[in-house]
mmCIF file of C-alpha atoms and ligand atoms in Angstrom:
data_model
loop_
_atom_site.group_PDB
_atom_site.id
_atom_site.type_symbol
_atom_site.label_atom_id
_atom_site.label_comp_id
_atom_site.label_asym_id
_atom_site.label_seq_id
_atom_site.Cartn_x
_atom_site.Cartn_y
_atom_site.Cartn_z
ATOM 1 C CA MET Q 7 77.087 77.343 97.860
ATOM 2 C CA SER Q 8 78.247 75.337 93.786
ATOM 3 C CA ASN Q 9 81.510 73.517 93.260
ATOM 4 C CA ALA Q 10 81.450 74.727 89.402
ATOM 5 C CA PHE Q 11 82.923 77.520 89.808
ATOM 6 C CA MET Q 12 86.832 78.189 88.994
ATOM 7 C CA ASN Q 13 88.575 79.433 92.809
ATOM 8 C CA THR Q 14 88.449 83.041 91.742
ATOM 9 C CA TYR Q 15 86.527 84.881 94.592
ATOM 10 C CA HIS Q 16 86.558 84.518 98.574
ATOM 11 C CA LYS Q 17 82.588 84.637 99.241
ATOM 12 C CA LEU Q 18 81.304 85.603 102.210
ATOM 13 C CA PRO Q 19 78.837 83.179 103.291
ATOM 14 C CA VAL Q 20 75.318 84.971 101.942
ATOM 15 C CA THR Q 21 72.839 83.615 99.628
ATOM 16 C CA PHE Q 22 70.554 86.112 97.449
ATOM 17 C CA ALA Q 23 66.706 86.143 97.309
ATOM 18 C CA LYS Q 24 65.020 89.188 97.313
ATOM 19 C CA GLY Q 25 66.407 93.309 97.548
ATOM 20 C CA GLU Q 26 64.442 95.675 97.726
ATOM 21 C CA GLY Q 27 66.120 100.204 98.065
ATOM 22 C CA SER Q 28 68.867 100.001 101.021
ATOM 23 C CA PHE Q 29 68.232 96.666 101.668
ATOM 24 C CA VAL Q 30 68.773 92.938 100.417
ATOM 25 C CA TYR Q 31 66.791 89.112 102.084
ATOM 26 C CA ASP Q 32 68.195 85.883 102.134
ATOM 27 C CA LYS Q 33 67.314 82.745 101.585
ATOM 28 C CA GLU Q 34 66.166 83.211 104.390
ATOM 29 C CA GLY Q 35 64.924 85.501 105.225
ATOM 30 C CA LYS Q 36 67.311 87.595 106.759
ATOM 31 C CA LYS Q 37 67.427 91.294 106.143
ATOM 32 C CA TYR Q 38 70.938 92.423 105.057
ATOM 33 C CA LEU Q 39 71.676 96.763 105.000
ATOM 34 C CA ASP Q 40 73.753 97.038 101.385
ATOM 35 C CA PHE Q 41 77.135 99.161 102.360
ATOM 36 C CA THR Q 42 78.124 97.453 98.243
ATOM 37 C CA SER Q 43 75.739 98.559 95.482
ATOM 38 C CA GLY Q 44 77.554 95.578 94.647
ATOM 39 C CA ILE Q 45 80.783 97.422 94.597
ATOM 40 C CA ALA Q 46 79.460 100.729 93.470
ATOM 41 C CA VAL Q 47 76.992 100.040 90.373
ATOM 42 C CA ASN Q 48 73.976 99.436 91.785
ATOM 43 C CA LEU Q 49 73.510 102.270 92.122
ATOM 44 C CA LEU Q 50 69.564 103.759 92.057
ATOM 45 C CA GLY Q 51 68.831 100.464 94.903
ATOM 46 C CA HIS Q 52 66.831 97.272 93.906
ATOM 47 C CA ASN Q 53 63.801 96.462 92.797
ATOM 48 C CA TYR Q 54 63.890 100.012 91.595
ATOM 49 C CA ALA Q 55 60.246 99.970 89.766
ATOM 50 C CA PRO Q 56 60.969 102.506 87.224
ATOM 51 C CA LEU Q 57 64.169 101.014 86.536
ATOM 52 C CA VAL Q 58 62.885 97.380 86.236
ATOM 53 C CA LYS Q 59 60.247 98.904 84.049
ATOM 54 C CA ALA Q 60 62.361 100.110 81.736
ATOM 55 C CA ILE Q 61 64.387 97.224 81.681
ATOM 56 C CA SER Q 62 61.874 95.065 80.974
ATOM 57 C CA GLU Q 63 59.947 97.753 78.132
ATOM 58 C CA GLN Q 64 62.410 97.078 76.350
ATOM 59 C CA ALA Q 65 63.738 93.246 76.171
ATOM 60 C CA ALA Q 66 60.310 92.888 75.025
ATOM 61 C CA LYS Q 67 60.348 94.893 72.691
ATOM 62 C CA TYR Q 68 64.227 94.052 70.954
ATOM 63 C CA ILE Q 69 67.381 93.064 73.465
ATOM 64 C CA HIS Q 70 69.631 93.260 70.906
ATOM 65 C CA THR Q 71 70.563 94.167 67.939
ATOM 66 C CA CYS Q 72 74.611 94.447 66.142
ATOM 67 C CA ASN Q 73 76.126 97.816 65.775
ATOM 68 C CA TYR Q 74 75.917 97.758 61.889
ATOM 69 C CA PHE Q 75 72.040 98.894 62.743
ATOM 70 C CA ASN Q 76 70.739 101.534 64.382
ATOM 71 C CA SER Q 77 69.052 101.971 67.942
ATOM 72 C CA ASP Q 78 67.084 104.821 69.274
ATOM 73 C CA VAL Q 79 67.488 103.723 72.255
ATOM 74 C CA THR Q 80 71.818 103.155 72.203
ATOM 75 C CA ALA Q 81 71.530 106.986 70.549
ATOM 76 C CA ALA Q 82 69.027 108.250 73.675
ATOM 77 C CA PHE Q 83 71.608 107.007 76.159
ATOM 78 C CA ALA Q 84 75.337 107.371 73.525
ATOM 79 C CA GLU Q 85 73.239 111.590 74.161
ATOM 80 C CA LYS Q 86 72.738 111.122 77.402
ATOM 81 C CA LEU Q 87 75.882 110.350 78.597
ATOM 82 C CA VAL Q 88 78.069 113.037 76.355
ATOM 83 C CA GLN Q 89 75.767 115.584 77.701
ATOM 84 C CA ALA Q 90 77.002 114.198 81.117
ATOM 85 C CA CYS Q 91 80.333 114.016 80.739
ATOM 86 C CA ALA Q 92 80.476 117.410 78.725
ATOM 87 C CA PRO Q 93 81.584 119.546 81.949
ATOM 88 C CA ALA Q 94 85.053 117.354 81.760
ATOM 89 C CA GLY Q 95 85.376 118.487 78.122
ATOM 90 C CA MET Q 96 83.978 115.392 76.758
ATOM 91 C CA LYS Q 97 82.319 115.056 73.145
ATOM 92 C CA LYS Q 98 81.970 111.271 72.044
ATOM 93 C CA VAL Q 99 81.529 107.630 73.194
ATOM 94 C CA PHE Q 100 81.712 104.886 72.207
ATOM 95 C CA LEU Q 101 80.029 102.063 74.677
ATOM 96 C CA ALA Q 102 81.366 98.943 75.802
ATOM 97 C CA ASN Q 103 80.158 96.026 79.383
ATOM 98 C CA SER Q 104 82.563 96.680 80.980
ATOM 99 C CA GLY Q 105 85.153 99.050 83.376
ATOM 100 C CA ALA Q 106 88.542 96.215 81.098
ATOM 101 C CA GLU Q 107 87.264 96.624 78.314
ATOM 102 C CA ALA Q 108 86.183 100.637 78.669
ATOM 103 C CA ASN Q 109 89.605 101.038 79.846
ATOM 104 C CA GLU Q 110 91.691 98.983 76.996
ATOM 105 C CA GLY Q 111 89.399 101.342 74.692
ATOM 106 C CA ALA Q 112 90.642 104.432 75.823
ATOM 107 C CA CYS Q 113 94.547 102.952 75.625
ATOM 108 C CA LYS Q 114 93.567 101.678 72.391
ATOM 109 C CA LEU Q 115 92.147 105.545 71.721
ATOM 110 C CA ALA Q 116 95.107 107.035 73.101
ATOM 111 C CA ARG Q 117 97.468 104.747 71.364
ATOM 112 C CA LYS Q 118 96.130 106.171 67.542
ATOM 113 C CA TYR Q 119 95.965 109.613 69.175
ATOM 114 C CA SER Q 120 99.905 109.865 68.996
ATOM 115 C CA LEU Q 121 100.808 107.838 66.785
ATOM 116 C CA LEU Q 122 99.240 110.023 64.187
ATOM 117 C CA LYS Q 123 99.879 113.484 65.304
ATOM 118 C CA HIS Q 124 103.401 112.324 66.641
ATOM 119 C CA GLY Q 125 104.944 109.129 65.933
ATOM 120 C CA GLU Q 126 105.809 106.090 66.379
ATOM 121 C CA GLY Q 127 107.514 104.636 69.988
ATOM 122 C CA ARG Q 128 104.911 107.411 72.163
ATOM 123 C CA HIS Q 129 103.353 105.236 73.947
ATOM 124 C CA THR Q 130 103.958 104.330 77.263
ATOM 125 C CA ILE Q 131 100.754 105.133 78.990
ATOM 126 C CA VAL Q 132 101.509 106.003 82.925
ATOM 127 C CA THR Q 133 99.065 105.384 86.227
ATOM 128 C CA LEU Q 134 99.628 105.268 89.519
ATOM 129 C CA ASN Q 135 100.426 102.338 92.086
ATOM 130 C CA GLY Q 136 97.431 100.662 94.477
ATOM 131 C CA SER Q 137 96.177 101.843 91.218
ATOM 132 C CA PHE Q 138 93.133 99.763 88.884
ATOM 133 C CA HIS Q 139 91.876 99.325 85.858
ATOM 134 C CA GLY Q 140 91.217 95.869 84.999
ATOM 135 C CA ARG Q 141 91.691 91.935 85.082
ATOM 136 C CA THR Q 142 93.313 91.669 81.434
ATOM 137 C CA ILE Q 143 96.182 91.231 80.549
ATOM 138 C CA THR Q 144 96.426 95.086 79.434
ATOM 139 C CA THR Q 145 94.764 96.554 82.020
ATOM 140 C CA LEU Q 146 96.644 94.738 85.166
ATOM 141 C CA ALA Q 147 99.309 96.488 82.801
ATOM 142 C CA ALA Q 148 98.291 99.322 84.189
ATOM 143 C CA THR Q 149 97.005 98.770 87.337
ATOM 144 C CA GLY Q 150 99.731 99.681 89.983
ATOM 145 C CA GLN Q 151 99.958 97.207 92.202
ATOM 146 C CA GLU Q 152 102.212 94.156 91.882
ATOM 147 C CA LYS Q 153 100.019 91.792 93.579
ATOM 148 C CA PHE Q 154 97.188 90.760 90.885
ATOM 149 C CA HIS Q 155 101.025 90.525 88.720
ATOM 150 C CA LYS Q 156 101.588 87.470 89.774
ATOM 151 C CA ASP Q 157 102.268 84.652 87.394
ATOM 152 C CA PHE Q 158 100.155 86.290 84.657
ATOM 153 C CA GLY Q 159 103.246 88.318 82.504
ATOM 154 C CA PRO Q 160 104.514 88.734 80.093
ATOM 155 C CA PHE Q 161 101.967 92.209 79.631
ATOM 156 C CA THR Q 162 101.152 94.516 77.191
ATOM 157 C CA GLU Q 163 104.574 96.931 77.034
ATOM 158 C CA GLY Q 164 104.552 100.280 77.699
ATOM 159 C CA PHE Q 165 102.892 100.970 80.906
ATOM 160 C CA ILE Q 166 104.115 102.113 83.778
ATOM 161 C CA HIS Q 167 103.294 103.133 87.367
ATOM 162 C CA ILE Q 168 104.959 106.259 89.512
ATOM 163 C CA GLN Q 169 103.188 107.703 92.455
ATOM 164 C CA GLY Q 170 100.473 109.083 93.267
ATOM 165 C CA GLY Q 171 101.104 113.343 95.324
ATOM 166 C CA ASP Q 172 104.404 112.900 94.052
ATOM 167 C CA ASN Q 173 105.028 116.101 91.349
ATOM 168 C CA ASP Q 174 109.077 115.563 90.503
ATOM 169 C CA ALA Q 175 107.917 112.141 89.770
ATOM 170 C CA LEU Q 176 104.528 112.781 87.511
ATOM 171 C CA ASP Q 177 106.674 115.933 86.153
ATOM 172 C CA LYS Q 178 109.818 113.139 85.084
ATOM 173 C CA ALA Q 179 107.503 110.431 84.360
ATOM 174 C CA LEU Q 180 106.080 112.557 81.564
ATOM 175 C CA ASN Q 181 108.238 112.267 78.815
ATOM 176 C CA GLU Q 182 107.064 114.228 75.564
ATOM 177 C CA LYS Q 183 109.023 111.663 73.687
ATOM 178 C CA THR Q 184 108.007 108.854 74.895
ATOM 179 C CA VAL Q 185 103.818 109.139 76.908
ATOM 180 C CA ALA Q 186 100.993 109.248 74.926
ATOM 181 C CA GLY Q 187 98.514 109.445 78.853
ATOM 182 C CA LEU Q 188 98.050 109.645 82.214
ATOM 183 C CA LEU Q 189 95.686 107.379 83.414
ATOM 184 C CA ILE Q 190 94.096 108.503 86.660
ATOM 185 C CA GLU Q 191 91.215 107.399 89.180
ATOM 186 C CA ALA Q 192 90.807 110.883 91.014
ATOM 187 C CA VAL Q 193 89.746 108.638 94.567
ATOM 188 C CA GLN Q 194 91.380 104.928 94.410
ATOM 189 C CA GLY Q 195 88.461 101.941 95.150
ATOM 190 C CA GLU Q 196 91.046 99.385 95.665
ATOM 191 C CA SER Q 197 93.310 100.076 97.631
ATOM 192 C CA GLY Q 198 92.329 101.595 100.767
ATOM 193 C CA ILE Q 199 90.353 104.611 98.309
ATOM 194 C CA VAL Q 200 92.444 106.618 98.011
ATOM 195 C CA PRO Q 201 91.683 109.869 97.264
ATOM 196 C CA GLN Q 202 94.055 112.075 94.814
ATOM 197 C CA SER Q 203 95.614 115.823 95.777
ATOM 198 C CA GLU Q 204 93.675 119.089 94.114
ATOM 199 C CA GLU Q 205 97.851 120.141 93.679
ATOM 200 C CA PHE Q 206 98.425 116.693 92.445
ATOM 201 C CA ILE Q 207 96.175 116.560 89.380
ATOM 202 C CA SER Q 208 96.107 120.125 88.984
ATOM 203 C CA ALA Q 209 100.149 119.155 87.704
ATOM 204 C CA ALA Q 210 98.911 116.947 86.235
ATOM 205 C CA ALA Q 211 96.453 119.234 83.848
ATOM 206 C CA LYS Q 212 99.466 121.208 82.931
ATOM 207 C CA ILE Q 213 101.685 119.099 82.292
ATOM 208 C CA CYS Q 214 99.703 117.428 79.778
ATOM 209 C CA ALA Q 215 98.179 119.933 78.330
ATOM 210 C CA GLN Q 216 101.805 121.203 77.588
ATOM 211 C CA ARG Q 217 103.358 117.843 77.004
ATOM 212 C CA ASP Q 218 100.315 117.070 74.448
ATOM 213 C CA ILE Q 219 100.221 113.759 76.926
ATOM 214 C CA LEU Q 220 96.516 112.763 77.027
ATOM 215 C CA LEU Q 221 94.624 112.743 80.740
ATOM 216 C CA ILE Q 222 92.665 109.803 81.271
ATOM 217 C CA PHE Q 223 90.162 109.144 83.852
ATOM 218 C CA ASP Q 224 89.304 105.983 85.073
ATOM 219 C CA GLU Q 225 86.079 106.955 86.549
ATOM 220 C CA ILE Q 226 84.581 103.473 86.636
ATOM 221 C CA GLN Q 227 84.197 103.303 90.019
ATOM 222 C CA CYS Q 228 84.379 107.645 91.628
ATOM 223 C CA GLY Q 229 82.638 108.208 88.667
ATOM 224 C CA MET Q 230 78.782 107.847 87.808
ATOM 225 C CA GLY Q 231 77.815 110.700 90.822
ATOM 226 C CA ARG Q 232 79.457 108.310 93.062
ATOM 227 C CA THR Q 233 81.098 111.680 94.753
ATOM 228 C CA GLY Q 234 79.267 114.581 94.804
ATOM 229 C CA THR Q 235 79.377 115.235 91.175
ATOM 230 C CA PHE Q 236 78.516 113.730 88.435
ATOM 231 C CA LEU Q 237 82.340 113.365 87.247
ATOM 232 C CA ALA Q 238 84.462 112.896 90.902
ATOM 233 C CA LEU Q 239 87.483 115.054 88.643
ATOM 234 C CA GLU Q 240 84.667 118.049 88.673
ATOM 235 C CA GLN Q 241 85.502 118.421 91.480
ATOM 236 C CA TYR Q 242 89.008 119.142 91.032
ATOM 237 C CA ASN Q 243 88.937 121.928 88.380
ATOM 238 C CA VAL Q 244 90.393 119.996 85.489
ATOM 239 C CA LYS Q 245 89.138 118.808 82.268
ATOM 240 C CA ALA Q 246 89.818 115.469 80.520
ATOM 241 C CA ASP Q 247 90.856 113.818 77.707
ATOM 242 C CA ILE Q 248 89.247 110.505 77.772
ATOM 243 C CA VAL Q 249 87.202 109.584 80.243
ATOM 244 C CA THR Q 250 86.048 105.824 81.006
ATOM 245 C CA LEU Q 251 82.694 105.004 83.286
ATOM 246 C CA ALA Q 252 81.041 101.106 83.906
ATOM 247 C CA LYS Q 253 79.609 99.854 87.243
ATOM 248 C CA GLY Q 254 76.578 102.182 87.934
ATOM 249 C CA ILE Q 255 76.345 103.081 84.450
ATOM 250 C CA ALA Q 256 73.384 100.708 83.845
ATOM 251 C CA GLY Q 257 72.330 100.799 86.760
ATOM 252 C CA GLY Q 258 72.884 97.148 87.412
ATOM 253 C CA ILE Q 259 73.625 95.798 83.384
ATOM 254 C CA PRO Q 260 76.819 95.016 82.365
ATOM 255 C CA ALA Q 261 77.839 98.263 80.698
ATOM 256 C CA GLY Q 262 80.786 100.003 79.570
ATOM 257 C CA ALA Q 263 81.636 103.394 77.974
ATOM 258 C CA VAL Q 264 85.255 105.188 77.247
ATOM 259 C CA LEU Q 265 84.147 109.478 76.306
ATOM 260 C CA ALA Q 266 87.157 110.940 74.146
ATOM 261 C CA GLY Q 267 87.030 114.742 74.444
ATOM 262 C CA GLU Q 268 88.400 117.210 71.623
ATOM 263 C CA LYS Q 269 91.573 115.753 71.027
ATOM 264 C CA THR Q 270 90.346 112.242 70.583
ATOM 265 C CA ALA Q 271 86.095 112.986 69.278
ATOM 266 C CA GLU Q 272 87.474 111.519 65.669
ATOM 267 C CA VAL Q 273 91.078 109.561 66.429
ATOM 268 C CA PHE Q 274 88.994 106.357 65.347
ATOM 269 C CA SER Q 275 88.717 104.910 61.999
ATOM 270 C CA ILE Q 276 85.466 102.495 60.694
ATOM 271 C CA GLY Q 277 86.423 98.675 61.987
ATOM 272 C CA ASP Q 278 89.318 100.114 64.019
ATOM 273 C CA HIS Q 279 87.556 98.968 67.160
ATOM 274 C CA GLY Q 280 84.436 97.111 68.173
ATOM 275 C CA SER Q 281 82.124 95.049 70.948
ATOM 276 C CA THR Q 282 79.667 93.240 69.947
ATOM 277 C CA PHE Q 283 77.519 93.213 73.097
ATOM 278 C CA GLY Q 284 78.716 97.512 73.663
ATOM 279 C CA GLY Q 285 75.164 99.884 73.492
ATOM 280 C CA ASN Q 286 72.979 96.797 74.391
ATOM 281 C CA PRO Q 287 69.071 98.247 73.814
ATOM 282 C CA VAL Q 288 68.494 96.772 77.512
ATOM 283 C CA ALA Q 289 71.401 97.926 79.128
ATOM 284 C CA ALA Q 290 71.380 101.794 77.531
ATOM 285 C CA ALA Q 291 67.411 101.645 78.590
ATOM 286 C CA ALA Q 292 69.054 100.789 81.921
ATOM 287 C CA GLY Q 293 71.465 103.862 80.982
ATOM 288 C CA LEU Q 294 68.903 105.938 80.468
ATOM 289 C CA VAL Q 295 66.579 105.886 83.792
ATOM 290 C CA VAL Q 296 70.640 105.975 85.872
ATOM 291 C CA LEU Q 297 71.329 109.115 83.796
ATOM 292 C CA GLU Q 298 67.536 110.450 84.346
ATOM 293 C CA THR Q 299 67.695 110.333 87.776
ATOM 294 C CA VAL Q 300 71.257 110.817 88.774
ATOM 295 C CA ASN Q 301 73.105 113.779 86.171
ATOM 296 C CA ASN Q 302 70.520 116.056 88.790
ATOM 297 C CA GLN Q 303 72.752 118.784 90.683
ATOM 298 C CA ASP Q 304 69.778 118.486 93.769
ATOM 299 C CA PHE Q 305 70.820 114.491 94.187
ATOM 300 C CA LEU Q 306 74.714 115.422 94.251
ATOM 301 C CA LYS Q 307 74.656 117.047 96.608
ATOM 302 C CA GLU Q 308 72.107 114.628 98.937
ATOM 303 C CA ASN Q 309 74.917 112.412 97.680
ATOM 304 C CA LYS Q 310 77.682 114.609 99.265
ATOM 305 C CA ARG Q 311 75.387 115.330 101.660
ATOM 306 C CA LYS Q 312 75.352 111.961 102.993
ATOM 307 C CA GLY Q 313 78.518 110.757 102.415
ATOM 308 C CA GLU Q 314 79.590 113.705 104.988
ATOM 309 C CA ILE Q 315 77.674 112.035 107.334
ATOM 310 C CA ILE Q 316 79.580 108.585 107.056
ATOM 311 C CA LEU Q 317 82.510 110.022 106.837
ATOM 312 C CA ALA Q 318 82.790 112.812 110.263
ATOM 313 C CA ALA Q 319 81.024 109.409 112.464
ATOM 314 C CA LEU Q 320 83.924 107.190 110.961
ATOM 315 C CA LYS Q 321 86.184 109.998 112.016
ATOM 316 C CA LYS Q 322 84.697 110.783 115.292
ATOM 317 C CA HIS Q 323 84.782 106.482 115.669
ATOM 318 C CA PRO Q 324 87.548 105.984 118.922
ATOM 319 C CA LYS Q 325 87.706 101.999 117.391
ATOM 320 C CA VAL Q 326 88.646 103.598 113.687
ATOM 321 C CA LYS Q 327 92.268 104.520 112.803
ATOM 322 C CA GLU Q 328 92.008 106.560 110.134
ATOM 323 C CA ALA Q 329 88.930 107.467 107.684
ATOM 324 C CA ARG Q 330 88.651 108.501 103.399
ATOM 325 C CA GLY Q 331 86.534 109.907 101.193
ATOM 326 C CA ARG Q 332 84.651 112.009 99.770
ATOM 327 C CA GLY Q 333 80.671 111.748 98.666
ATOM 328 C CA LEU Q 334 79.150 107.908 99.134
ATOM 329 C CA MET Q 335 82.598 106.273 98.535
ATOM 330 C CA THR Q 336 83.974 106.346 102.208
ATOM 331 C CA GLY Q 337 86.976 103.904 103.838
ATOM 332 C CA PHE Q 338 88.212 103.204 106.954
ATOM 333 C CA ASP Q 339 91.198 101.261 108.250
ATOM 334 C CA ILE Q 340 90.653 98.874 111.201
ATOM 335 C CA GLU Q 341 93.328 96.952 113.436
ATOM 336 C CA SER Q 342 92.214 93.331 112.147
ATOM 337 C CA ASP Q 343 91.288 91.671 108.665
ATOM 338 C CA SER Q 344 89.331 92.807 107.089
ATOM 339 C CA TRP Q 345 87.198 90.409 105.400
ATOM 340 C CA ALA Q 346 86.516 88.866 108.977
ATOM 341 C CA PHE Q 347 84.991 92.232 109.716
ATOM 342 C CA LEU Q 348 82.686 91.706 106.469
ATOM 343 C CA GLU Q 349 82.145 88.120 107.581
ATOM 344 C CA ALA Q 350 81.248 89.473 110.250
ATOM 345 C CA GLY Q 351 78.723 92.153 109.982
ATOM 346 C CA ILE Q 352 76.872 89.343 107.439
ATOM 347 C CA ALA Q 353 76.100 86.463 111.279
ATOM 348 C CA ARG Q 354 75.152 89.725 112.752
ATOM 349 C CA ALA Q 355 71.938 88.461 110.737
ATOM 350 C CA ASP Q 356 68.979 87.281 112.884
ATOM 351 C CA LYS Q 357 65.538 87.144 111.618
ATOM 352 C CA ALA Q 358 63.959 85.811 115.187
ATOM 353 C CA LYS Q 359 66.291 88.755 116.722
ATOM 354 C CA ASN Q 360 64.875 91.246 114.373
ATOM 355 C CA LYS Q 361 68.401 91.765 113.890
ATOM 356 C CA GLN Q 362 70.233 93.109 110.444
ATOM 357 C CA GLY Q 363 73.183 92.276 108.968
ATOM 358 C CA LEU Q 364 75.214 94.944 107.120
ATOM 359 C CA LEU Q 365 77.080 94.418 103.435
ATOM 360 C CA MET Q 366 80.573 96.529 103.187
ATOM 361 C CA LEU Q 367 83.441 95.628 101.028
ATOM 362 C CA SER Q 368 87.292 95.572 101.736
ATOM 363 C CA SER Q 369 89.930 97.242 99.776
ATOM 364 C CA GLY Q 370 93.161 96.607 100.377
ATOM 365 C CA ALA Q 371 94.124 94.362 103.830
ATOM 366 C CA ASN Q 372 92.336 96.193 106.470
ATOM 367 C CA THR Q 373 90.169 99.228 104.581
ATOM 368 C CA VAL Q 374 86.557 98.045 104.542
ATOM 369 C CA ARG Q 375 84.907 99.606 101.892
ATOM 370 C CA LEU Q 376 81.677 101.742 102.319
ATOM 371 C CA LEU Q 377 79.676 102.413 99.116
ATOM 372 C CA PRO Q 378 75.880 102.509 100.099
ATOM 373 C CA PRO Q 379 73.241 103.040 97.456
ATOM 374 C CA TYR Q 380 72.150 106.467 96.411
ATOM 375 C CA CYS Q 381 68.854 105.773 97.894
ATOM 376 C CA ILE Q 382 70.184 105.415 101.088
ATOM 377 C CA THR Q 383 68.329 107.470 103.662
ATOM 378 C CA ASP Q 384 69.504 109.583 107.308
ATOM 379 C CA ALA Q 385 67.277 106.702 108.372
ATOM 380 C CA GLU Q 386 69.327 104.015 106.489
ATOM 381 C CA ILE Q 387 72.690 105.455 107.478
ATOM 382 C CA GLU Q 388 72.098 105.558 110.645
ATOM 383 C CA GLN Q 389 71.215 101.954 111.364
ATOM 384 C CA GLY Q 390 74.216 100.977 109.594
ATOM 385 C CA LEU Q 391 76.319 103.995 111.507
ATOM 386 C CA GLU Q 392 75.406 101.562 114.763
ATOM 387 C CA ILE Q 393 75.457 98.234 113.334
ATOM 388 C CA LEU Q 394 79.357 99.740 112.331
ATOM 389 C CA SER Q 395 79.923 100.918 115.853
ATOM 390 C CA GLU Q 396 78.898 97.431 117.186
ATOM 391 C CA LEU Q 397 81.224 95.642 115.514
ATOM 392 C CA LEU Q 398 83.794 97.742 115.781
ATOM 393 C CA GLY Q 399 83.285 96.669 119.633
HETATM 394 N N1 LIG S 8 88.685 100.251 87.200
HETATM 395 C C1 LIG S 8 88.589 101.351 88.604
HETATM 396 C C2 LIG S 8 88.459 102.065 88.724
HETATM 397 C C3 LIG S 8 87.707 99.862 88.614
HETATM 398 O O1 LIG S 8 87.466 100.232 90.285
HETATM 399 C C4 LIG S 8 87.040 98.232 88.653
HETATM 400 C C5 LIG S 8 86.927 97.420 89.403
HETATM 401 O O2 LIG S 8 87.260 97.530 90.594
HETATM 402 C C6 LIG S 8 87.399 98.526 86.808
HETATM 403 C C7 LIG S 8 88.011 99.379 86.534
HETATM 404 C C8 LIG S 8 88.022 96.965 86.016
HETATM 405 O O3 LIG S 8 85.901 97.225 85.881
HETATM 406 P P1 LIG S 8 85.872 95.569 85.266
HETATM 407 O O4 LIG S 8 84.914 94.402 86.715
HETATM 408 O O5 LIG S 8 84.176 96.355 84.783
HETATM 409 O O6 LIG S 8 86.091 95.209 84.579
#
């Protein structure tokens, strides 16, 4: 481990040398089954040949052109992404580099829409307790978790948080005179894997439509097919006004996107927003492979089916307090500290004894989060569940 880094991450004791499919290998050749996908990023697994080929071929053509010029590969990616999000009502896209940047763009878009349509003073964005929207000063303000706010104020003003599932609080908070948007994750990823209820999301969609408040879905962790539909919001039978994506959108190359529906598609004008690296051609080439693979009903159904196997096994396990999830996005609560559990998954790897480690994530204080790559096979799921059972004791 290097001392060069600022002290921002809880580092686990392993350094990787290579990956293949659902597995990674450390520098000593120890093997680990990857139930993290790099936090919902390596959707197609490691060293996926068509992805590696697309990235290398694009890098050999040109790596970057600024957004003043046109790039066919970036345009093809933008068109495919809008198409994939059309069932949610999306019409246009702005390409960015990360989740926080996508959410910043979404907040700007919502505020400008509200200003143009309803005038000054209607700029508040309502978000949910337990949400996570990023680490910039504005997206921290949007994030409904106090622990991330400590030491970093003052924040961008105009964000309030309510409890998900509380329809009265929702009705009260969505004030048509002050609120521009409601920003929600259909399945919260960073506070214990929390799917929102259908009643809550449909009430939100109804109130937002009545009061012309923009309904914004942060699909950065739960989107891109992870929950069994391309966007998790599709399972709630609602449409969005804005959707944000990042993480797995380009299979491991940094990228993000703000998608705009009918109301917001034409709101930005030239000079309103921008990003040097947004729409990078190498990321776009990678993103095209991801979209061509993932945005396919059979493929999505498989994610759902595989996720159900994992969730059912977790729910049955006597040592699991509670398990929640949708598709390949599951979390389970344990009695002990989740970081110690993650370390035990790594410590299990032993080359001499031919024992694999299991890579997992934490989410909140006592939840273990599982986000396997979509290439995971039934046999690999079985292996992972056996290791989990052993670790749970
Ligand atoms: N929104 C959600 C739901 C996330 O899970 C994350 C990251 O974990 C973000 C936003 C921020 O994304 P990024 O780390 O790419 O800025």
